[in-house]
Coordinates of C-alpha atoms and ligand atoms in Angstrom, one line a residue:
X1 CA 73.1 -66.4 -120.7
X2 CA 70.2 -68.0 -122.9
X3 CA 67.0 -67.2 -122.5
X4 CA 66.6 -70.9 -121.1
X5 CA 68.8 -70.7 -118.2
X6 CA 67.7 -67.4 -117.5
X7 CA 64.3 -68.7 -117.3
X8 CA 65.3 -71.5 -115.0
X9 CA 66.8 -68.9 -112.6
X10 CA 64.1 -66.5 -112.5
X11 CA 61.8 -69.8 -111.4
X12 CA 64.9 -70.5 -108.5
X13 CA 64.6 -67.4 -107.4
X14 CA 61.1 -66.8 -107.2
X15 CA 60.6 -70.2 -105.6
X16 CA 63.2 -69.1 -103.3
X17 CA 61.5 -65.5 -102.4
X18 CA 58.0 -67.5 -101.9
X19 CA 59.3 -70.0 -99.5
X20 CA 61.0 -67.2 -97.6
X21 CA 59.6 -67.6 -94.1
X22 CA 59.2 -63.9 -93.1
X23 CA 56.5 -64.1 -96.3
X24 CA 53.2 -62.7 -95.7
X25 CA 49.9 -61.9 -98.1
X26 CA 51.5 -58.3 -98.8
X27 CA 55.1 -59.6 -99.9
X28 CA 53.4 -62.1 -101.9
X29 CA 51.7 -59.9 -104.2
X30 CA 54.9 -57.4 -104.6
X31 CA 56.3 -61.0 -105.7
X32 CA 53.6 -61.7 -107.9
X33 CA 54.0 -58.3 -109.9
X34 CA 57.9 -58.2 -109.5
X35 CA 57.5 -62.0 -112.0
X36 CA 54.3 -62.0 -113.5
X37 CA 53.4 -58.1 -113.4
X38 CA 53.0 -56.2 -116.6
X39 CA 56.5 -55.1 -116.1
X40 CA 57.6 -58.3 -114.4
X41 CA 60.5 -60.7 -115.3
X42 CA 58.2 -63.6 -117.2
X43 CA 56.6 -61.0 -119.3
X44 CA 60.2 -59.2 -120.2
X45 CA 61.1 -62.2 -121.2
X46 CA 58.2 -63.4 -123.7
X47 CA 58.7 -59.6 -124.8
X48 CA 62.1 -60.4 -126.0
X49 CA 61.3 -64.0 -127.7
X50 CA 60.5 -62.1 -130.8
X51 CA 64.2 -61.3 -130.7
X52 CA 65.3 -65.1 -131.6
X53 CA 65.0 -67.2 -134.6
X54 CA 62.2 -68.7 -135.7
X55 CA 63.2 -72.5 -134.3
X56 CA 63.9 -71.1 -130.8
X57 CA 61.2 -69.4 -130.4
X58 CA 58.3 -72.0 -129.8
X59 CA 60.7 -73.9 -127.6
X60 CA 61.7 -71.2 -125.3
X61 CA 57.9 -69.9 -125.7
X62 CA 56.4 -72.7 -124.2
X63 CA 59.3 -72.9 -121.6
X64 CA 58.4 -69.5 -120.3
X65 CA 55.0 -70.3 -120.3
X66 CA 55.3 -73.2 -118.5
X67 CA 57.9 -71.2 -115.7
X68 CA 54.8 -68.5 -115.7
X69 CA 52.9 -71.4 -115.1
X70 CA 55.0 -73.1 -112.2
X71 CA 55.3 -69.5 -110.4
X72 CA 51.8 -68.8 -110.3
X73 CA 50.5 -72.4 -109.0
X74 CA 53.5 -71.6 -106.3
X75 CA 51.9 -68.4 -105.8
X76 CA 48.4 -69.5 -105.0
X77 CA 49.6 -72.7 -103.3
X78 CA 51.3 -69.9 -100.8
X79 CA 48.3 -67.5 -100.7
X80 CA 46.5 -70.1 -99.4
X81 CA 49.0 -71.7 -96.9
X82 CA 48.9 -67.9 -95.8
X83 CA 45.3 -67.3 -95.1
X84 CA 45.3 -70.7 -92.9
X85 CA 47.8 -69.3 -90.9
X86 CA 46.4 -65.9 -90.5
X87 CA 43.0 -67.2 -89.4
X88 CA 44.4 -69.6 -87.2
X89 CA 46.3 -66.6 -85.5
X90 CA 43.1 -64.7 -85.9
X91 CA 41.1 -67.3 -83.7
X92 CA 44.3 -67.8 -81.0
X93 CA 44.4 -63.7 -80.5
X94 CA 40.1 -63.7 -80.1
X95 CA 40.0 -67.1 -77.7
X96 CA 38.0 -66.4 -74.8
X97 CA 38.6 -68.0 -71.4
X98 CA 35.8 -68.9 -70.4
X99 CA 37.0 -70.2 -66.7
X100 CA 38.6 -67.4 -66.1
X101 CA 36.4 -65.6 -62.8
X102 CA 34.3 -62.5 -64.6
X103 CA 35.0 -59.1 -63.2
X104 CA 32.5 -58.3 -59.9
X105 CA 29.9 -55.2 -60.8
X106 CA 29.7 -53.0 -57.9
X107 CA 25.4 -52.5 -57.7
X108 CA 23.4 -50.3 -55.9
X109 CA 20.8 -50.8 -54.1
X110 CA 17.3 -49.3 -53.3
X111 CA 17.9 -47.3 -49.6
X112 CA 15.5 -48.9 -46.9
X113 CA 13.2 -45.8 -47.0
X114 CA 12.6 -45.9 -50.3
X115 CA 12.2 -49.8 -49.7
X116 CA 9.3 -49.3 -47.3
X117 CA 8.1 -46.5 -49.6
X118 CA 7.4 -48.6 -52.5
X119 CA 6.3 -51.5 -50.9
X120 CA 3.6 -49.4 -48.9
X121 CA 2.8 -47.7 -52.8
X122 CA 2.4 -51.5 -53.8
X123 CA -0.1 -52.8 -51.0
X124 CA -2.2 -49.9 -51.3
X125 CA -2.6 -49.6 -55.0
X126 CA -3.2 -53.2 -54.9
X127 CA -6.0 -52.0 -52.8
X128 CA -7.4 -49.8 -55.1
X129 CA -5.7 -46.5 -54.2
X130 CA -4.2 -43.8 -56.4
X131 CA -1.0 -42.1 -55.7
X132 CA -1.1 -38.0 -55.3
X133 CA 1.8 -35.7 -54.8
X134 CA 2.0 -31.8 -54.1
X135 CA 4.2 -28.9 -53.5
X136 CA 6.7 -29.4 -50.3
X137 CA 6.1 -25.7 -50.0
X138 CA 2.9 -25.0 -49.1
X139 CA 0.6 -22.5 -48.0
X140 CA -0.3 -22.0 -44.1
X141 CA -4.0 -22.5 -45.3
X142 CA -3.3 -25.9 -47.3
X143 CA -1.0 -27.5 -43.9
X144 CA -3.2 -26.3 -41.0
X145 CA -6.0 -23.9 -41.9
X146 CA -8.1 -26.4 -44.5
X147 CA -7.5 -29.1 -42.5
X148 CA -9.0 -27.5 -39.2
X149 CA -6.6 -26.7 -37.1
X150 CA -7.4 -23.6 -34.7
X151 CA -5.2 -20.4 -35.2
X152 CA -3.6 -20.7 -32.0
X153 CA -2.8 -24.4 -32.4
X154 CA 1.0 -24.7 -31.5
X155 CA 2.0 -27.1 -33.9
X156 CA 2.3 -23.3 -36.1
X157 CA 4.9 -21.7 -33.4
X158 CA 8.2 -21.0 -35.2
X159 CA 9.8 -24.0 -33.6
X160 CA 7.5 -26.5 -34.5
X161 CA 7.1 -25.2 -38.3
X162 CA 9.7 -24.3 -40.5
X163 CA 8.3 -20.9 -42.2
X164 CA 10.1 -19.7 -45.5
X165 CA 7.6 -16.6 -45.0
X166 CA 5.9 -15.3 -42.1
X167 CA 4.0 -12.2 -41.2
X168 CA 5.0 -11.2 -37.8
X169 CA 1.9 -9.1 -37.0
X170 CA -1.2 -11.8 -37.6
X171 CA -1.4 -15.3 -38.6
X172 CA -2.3 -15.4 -42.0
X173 CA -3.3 -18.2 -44.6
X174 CA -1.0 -17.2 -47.1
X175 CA 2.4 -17.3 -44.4
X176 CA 4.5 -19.8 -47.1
X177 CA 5.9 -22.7 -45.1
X178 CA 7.7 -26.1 -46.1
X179 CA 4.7 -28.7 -45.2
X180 CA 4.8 -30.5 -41.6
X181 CA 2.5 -33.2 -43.2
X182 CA 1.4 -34.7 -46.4
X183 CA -2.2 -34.0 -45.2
X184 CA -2.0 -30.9 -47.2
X185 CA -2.0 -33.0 -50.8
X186 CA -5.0 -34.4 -49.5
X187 CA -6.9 -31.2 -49.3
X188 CA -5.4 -30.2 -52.5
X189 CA -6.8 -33.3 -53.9
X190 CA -10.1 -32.7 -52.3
X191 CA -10.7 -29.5 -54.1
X192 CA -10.1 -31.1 -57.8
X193 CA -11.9 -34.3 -57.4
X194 CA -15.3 -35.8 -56.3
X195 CA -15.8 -38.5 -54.1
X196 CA -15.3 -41.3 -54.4
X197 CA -11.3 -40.7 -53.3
X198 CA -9.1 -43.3 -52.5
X199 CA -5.3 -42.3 -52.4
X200 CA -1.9 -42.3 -50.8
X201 CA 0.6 -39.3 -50.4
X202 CA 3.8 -40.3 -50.5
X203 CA 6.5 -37.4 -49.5
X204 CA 9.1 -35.7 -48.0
X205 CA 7.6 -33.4 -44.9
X206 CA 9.6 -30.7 -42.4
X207 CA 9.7 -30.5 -38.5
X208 CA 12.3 -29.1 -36.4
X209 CA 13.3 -32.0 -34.5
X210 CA 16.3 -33.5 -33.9
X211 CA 17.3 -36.3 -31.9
X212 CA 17.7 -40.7 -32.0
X213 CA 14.3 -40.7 -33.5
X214 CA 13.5 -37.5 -35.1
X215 CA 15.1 -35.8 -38.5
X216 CA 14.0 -32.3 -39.7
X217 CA 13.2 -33.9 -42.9
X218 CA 11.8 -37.1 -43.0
X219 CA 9.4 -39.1 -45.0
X220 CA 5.4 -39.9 -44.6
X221 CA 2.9 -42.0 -46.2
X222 CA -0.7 -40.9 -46.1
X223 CA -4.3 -42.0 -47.2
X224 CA -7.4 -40.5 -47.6
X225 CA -10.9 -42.4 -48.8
X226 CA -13.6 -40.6 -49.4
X227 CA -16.9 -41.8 -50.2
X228 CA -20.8 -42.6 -49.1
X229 CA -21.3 -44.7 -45.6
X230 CA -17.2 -44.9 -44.8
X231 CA -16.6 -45.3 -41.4
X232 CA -14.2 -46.3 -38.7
X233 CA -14.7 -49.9 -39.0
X234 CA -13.3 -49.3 -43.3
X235 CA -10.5 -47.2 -41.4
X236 CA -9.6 -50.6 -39.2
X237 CA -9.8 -52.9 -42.0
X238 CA -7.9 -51.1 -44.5
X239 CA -5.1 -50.5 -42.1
X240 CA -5.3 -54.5 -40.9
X241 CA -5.2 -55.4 -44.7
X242 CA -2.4 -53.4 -45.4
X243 CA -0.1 -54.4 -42.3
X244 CA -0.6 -57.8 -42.9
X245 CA 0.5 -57.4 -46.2
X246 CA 4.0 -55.7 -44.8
X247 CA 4.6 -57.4 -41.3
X248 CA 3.0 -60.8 -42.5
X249 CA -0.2 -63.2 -41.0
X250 CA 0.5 -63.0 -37.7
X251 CA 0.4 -59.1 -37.5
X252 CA -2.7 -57.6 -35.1
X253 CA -4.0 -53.8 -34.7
X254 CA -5.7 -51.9 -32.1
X255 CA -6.8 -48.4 -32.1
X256 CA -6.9 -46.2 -29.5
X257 CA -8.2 -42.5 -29.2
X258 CA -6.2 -40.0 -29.8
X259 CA -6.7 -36.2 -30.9
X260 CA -6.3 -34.2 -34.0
X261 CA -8.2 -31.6 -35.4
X262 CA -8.7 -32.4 -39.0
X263 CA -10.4 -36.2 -38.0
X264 CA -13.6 -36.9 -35.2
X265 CA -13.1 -39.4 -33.5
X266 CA -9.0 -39.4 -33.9
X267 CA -7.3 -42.5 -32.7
X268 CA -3.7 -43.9 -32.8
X269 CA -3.2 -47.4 -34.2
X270 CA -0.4 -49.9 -32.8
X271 CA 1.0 -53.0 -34.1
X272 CA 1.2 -56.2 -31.7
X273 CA 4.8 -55.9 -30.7
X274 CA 6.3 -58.1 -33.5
X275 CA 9.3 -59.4 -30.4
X276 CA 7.5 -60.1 -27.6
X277 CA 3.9 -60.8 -29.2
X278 CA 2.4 -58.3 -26.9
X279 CA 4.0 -59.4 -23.7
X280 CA 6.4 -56.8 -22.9
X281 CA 8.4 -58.3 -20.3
X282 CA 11.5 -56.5 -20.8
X283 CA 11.1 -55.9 -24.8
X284 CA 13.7 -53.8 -26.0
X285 CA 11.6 -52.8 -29.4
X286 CA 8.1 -52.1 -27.4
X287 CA 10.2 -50.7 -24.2
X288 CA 7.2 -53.2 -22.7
X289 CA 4.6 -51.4 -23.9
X290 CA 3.6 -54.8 -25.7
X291 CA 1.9 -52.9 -28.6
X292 CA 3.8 -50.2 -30.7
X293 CA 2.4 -47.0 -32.1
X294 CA 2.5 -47.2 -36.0
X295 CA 0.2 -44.2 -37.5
X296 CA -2.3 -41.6 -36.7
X297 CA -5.7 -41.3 -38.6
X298 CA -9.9 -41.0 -37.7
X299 CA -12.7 -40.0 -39.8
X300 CA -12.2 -36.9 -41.6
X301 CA -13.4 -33.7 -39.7
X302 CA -16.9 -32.8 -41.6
X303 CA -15.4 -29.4 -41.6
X304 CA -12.6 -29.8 -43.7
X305 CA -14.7 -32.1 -46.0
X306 CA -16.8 -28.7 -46.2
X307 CA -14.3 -26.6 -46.9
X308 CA -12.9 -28.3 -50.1
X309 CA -16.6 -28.6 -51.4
X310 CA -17.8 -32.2 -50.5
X311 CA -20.9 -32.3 -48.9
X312 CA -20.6 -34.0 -45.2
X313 CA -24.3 -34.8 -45.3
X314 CA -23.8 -37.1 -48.3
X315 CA -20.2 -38.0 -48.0
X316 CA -17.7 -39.2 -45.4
X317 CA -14.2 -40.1 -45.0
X318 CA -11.0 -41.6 -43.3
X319 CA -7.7 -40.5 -43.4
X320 CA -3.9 -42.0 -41.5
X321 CA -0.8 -40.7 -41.9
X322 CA 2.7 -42.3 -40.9
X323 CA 5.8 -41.7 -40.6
X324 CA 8.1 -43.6 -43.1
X325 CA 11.5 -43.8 -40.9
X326 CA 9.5 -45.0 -37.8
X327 CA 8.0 -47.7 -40.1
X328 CA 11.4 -49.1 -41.1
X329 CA 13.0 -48.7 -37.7
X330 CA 10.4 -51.0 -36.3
X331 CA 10.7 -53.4 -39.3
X332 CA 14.7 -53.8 -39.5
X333 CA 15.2 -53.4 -35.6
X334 CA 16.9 -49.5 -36.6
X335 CA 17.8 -47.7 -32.9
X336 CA 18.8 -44.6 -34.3
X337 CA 16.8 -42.3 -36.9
X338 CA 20.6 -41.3 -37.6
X339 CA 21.7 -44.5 -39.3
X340 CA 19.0 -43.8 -42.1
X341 CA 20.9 -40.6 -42.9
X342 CA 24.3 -41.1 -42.8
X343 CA 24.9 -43.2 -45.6
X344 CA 27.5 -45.2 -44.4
X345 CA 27.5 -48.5 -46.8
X346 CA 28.2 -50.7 -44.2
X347 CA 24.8 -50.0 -42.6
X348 CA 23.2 -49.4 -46.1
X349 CA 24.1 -52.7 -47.4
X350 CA 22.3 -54.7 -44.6
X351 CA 19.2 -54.1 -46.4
Ligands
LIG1 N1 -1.1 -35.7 -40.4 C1 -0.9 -36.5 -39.2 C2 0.6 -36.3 -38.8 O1 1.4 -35.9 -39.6 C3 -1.2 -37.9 -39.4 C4 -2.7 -38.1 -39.6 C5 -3.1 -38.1 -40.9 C6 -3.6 -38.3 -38.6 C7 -4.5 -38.3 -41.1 C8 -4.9 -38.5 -38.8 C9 -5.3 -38.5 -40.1 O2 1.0 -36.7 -37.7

């Protein structure tokens, strides 16, 4: 066969390999090298013109180049036929449905307790108080001595304190128990800072009580101020402030007296029964009480300001404590202390 013909065939036959439909970028390039490589068909070819005479040779020269030619445009024409293709495919594989419904994300959410407990943290450090925390184990002097309570007060009996250790012969100051009370930060607090004071304990406290309104651990928020001329009237108007602020305008207090040692005068302070507005005809929340008991506080006991080194002459205080569980049970209607503990979600995700 003359070169000629052979040239034409090699151009049939690569045209035919590029058209090929199974064709993709890498089969293209072994094609490329398989006509137009180093070792390739085309260049065998112009290898071998030297072997014809002298008037063939520019002929069949310029025929090959011209085949070299054709192949390569047919090449690059291809190339970029392919890369069309492949983005297009590209773009079809990463199309994003956006009607499609997006996957639901199971969230958590804060439990009511720690609800109430940062909301209460919120109204009062809007109002200028600090937050303190201390140990949950605590000395006997820090839960009941320091804060005036007599050595034969029976809030210390073995059932009505848990003790982690307890001499059995006296009643000592150092007996290690796990706190009944967040008043015991509050003392703590006393002894490392001057008046004035204005904070809230937050915290987990420890009584052995167990039934539809009582857990053995259960949460309390308390306050102490601390500074020249406060009396029982600041005591009245912070707490008004401050349950307004969590039950809303329309919420009243009253205080009544009441007895504990650490504060003189003690009183209790209720809440206008949110149901019946006082009324108690029948009121399942207030049991017809009409008013329902929210905290216990007073002004502190000059004695225990003594004892952590303010001087009662100069200084005075108030202090309230309450119970965090009894808070929300009022505010979300709650019957049973229990529901706060069980963590069932169907309860938990009411709130
Ligand atoms: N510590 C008391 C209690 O736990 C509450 C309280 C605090 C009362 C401060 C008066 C003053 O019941």
């Amino acid at each position: 066969m003359n070169m000629k013909n052979e040239l034409s065939q090699i151009l049939d036959e690569a045209s035919a390999e590029i058209k090929n439909q199974d064709i993709n970028s890498e089969l293209l390039e072994q094609v490329r090298i398989k006509y137009l490589g180093k070792k390739g068909r085309i260049t065998d070819i112009l290898k071998r013109l030297g072997t014809l005479s002298s008037e063939e040779r520019p002929a069949v020269g310029a025929y090959a180049n011209e085949i070299k030619t054709k192949i390569g445009g047919l090449i690059s024409e291809k190339q970029k036929e392919l890369e069309i293709l492949n983005s297009q495919k590209r773009l079809a594989e990463e199309k994003i449905d956006i009607t499609l419904p997006s996957k639901r994300r199971e969230t958590g959410r804060r439990h009511p307790i720690s609800q109430i407990t940062l909301e209460l943290e919120e109204v009062f450090t809007g109002m200028g108080f600090k937050i303190a925390q201390g140990p949950e184990t605590e000395y006997a002097y820090y839960n009941f001595d320091a804060l005036n309570s007599p050595k034969n007060h029976p809030s210390r009996d073995l059932q009505d304190t848990f003790y982690i250790r307890k001499d059995e012969k006296e009643i000592r100051e150092d007996d290690i128990l796990l706190r009944c009370h967040t008043s015991s930060v509050q003392v703590r607090y006393m002894e490392n800072n001057k008046p004035p004071i204005k904070i809230i304990c937050p915290g987990r406290v420890y009584r052995p009580d167990q039934d539809s309104s009582h857990t053995p651990v259960f949460y309390q928020v308390e306050g102490l101020v601390v500074d020249k001329n406060i009396t029982l009237i600041d005591l009245k108007e912070t707490l008004e402030t401050a349950f307004i602020k969590l039950f809303g305008e329309e919420t009243e207090i009253r205080l009544r007296p009441h007895y504990f040692p650490f504060t003189e005068p003690s009183v209790e302070v209720d809440c206008k029964c949110f149901i019946c507005e006082g009324n108690g005809d029948s009121c399942q929340l207030c049991k017809g009480e009409g008013w329902l008991e929210m905290l216990g506080a007073g002004v502190v006991h000059p004695k225990v300001l003594a004892g952590c080194g303010i001087d009662p002459e100069v200084y005075t205080g108030f202090a309230f404590g309450m119970g965090i569980e009894r808070l929300s049970m009022i505010k979300y209607g709650i019957d049973d202390i229990r529901n706060l503990y069980e963590n069932d979600i169907r309860f938990l995700r009411q709130f």
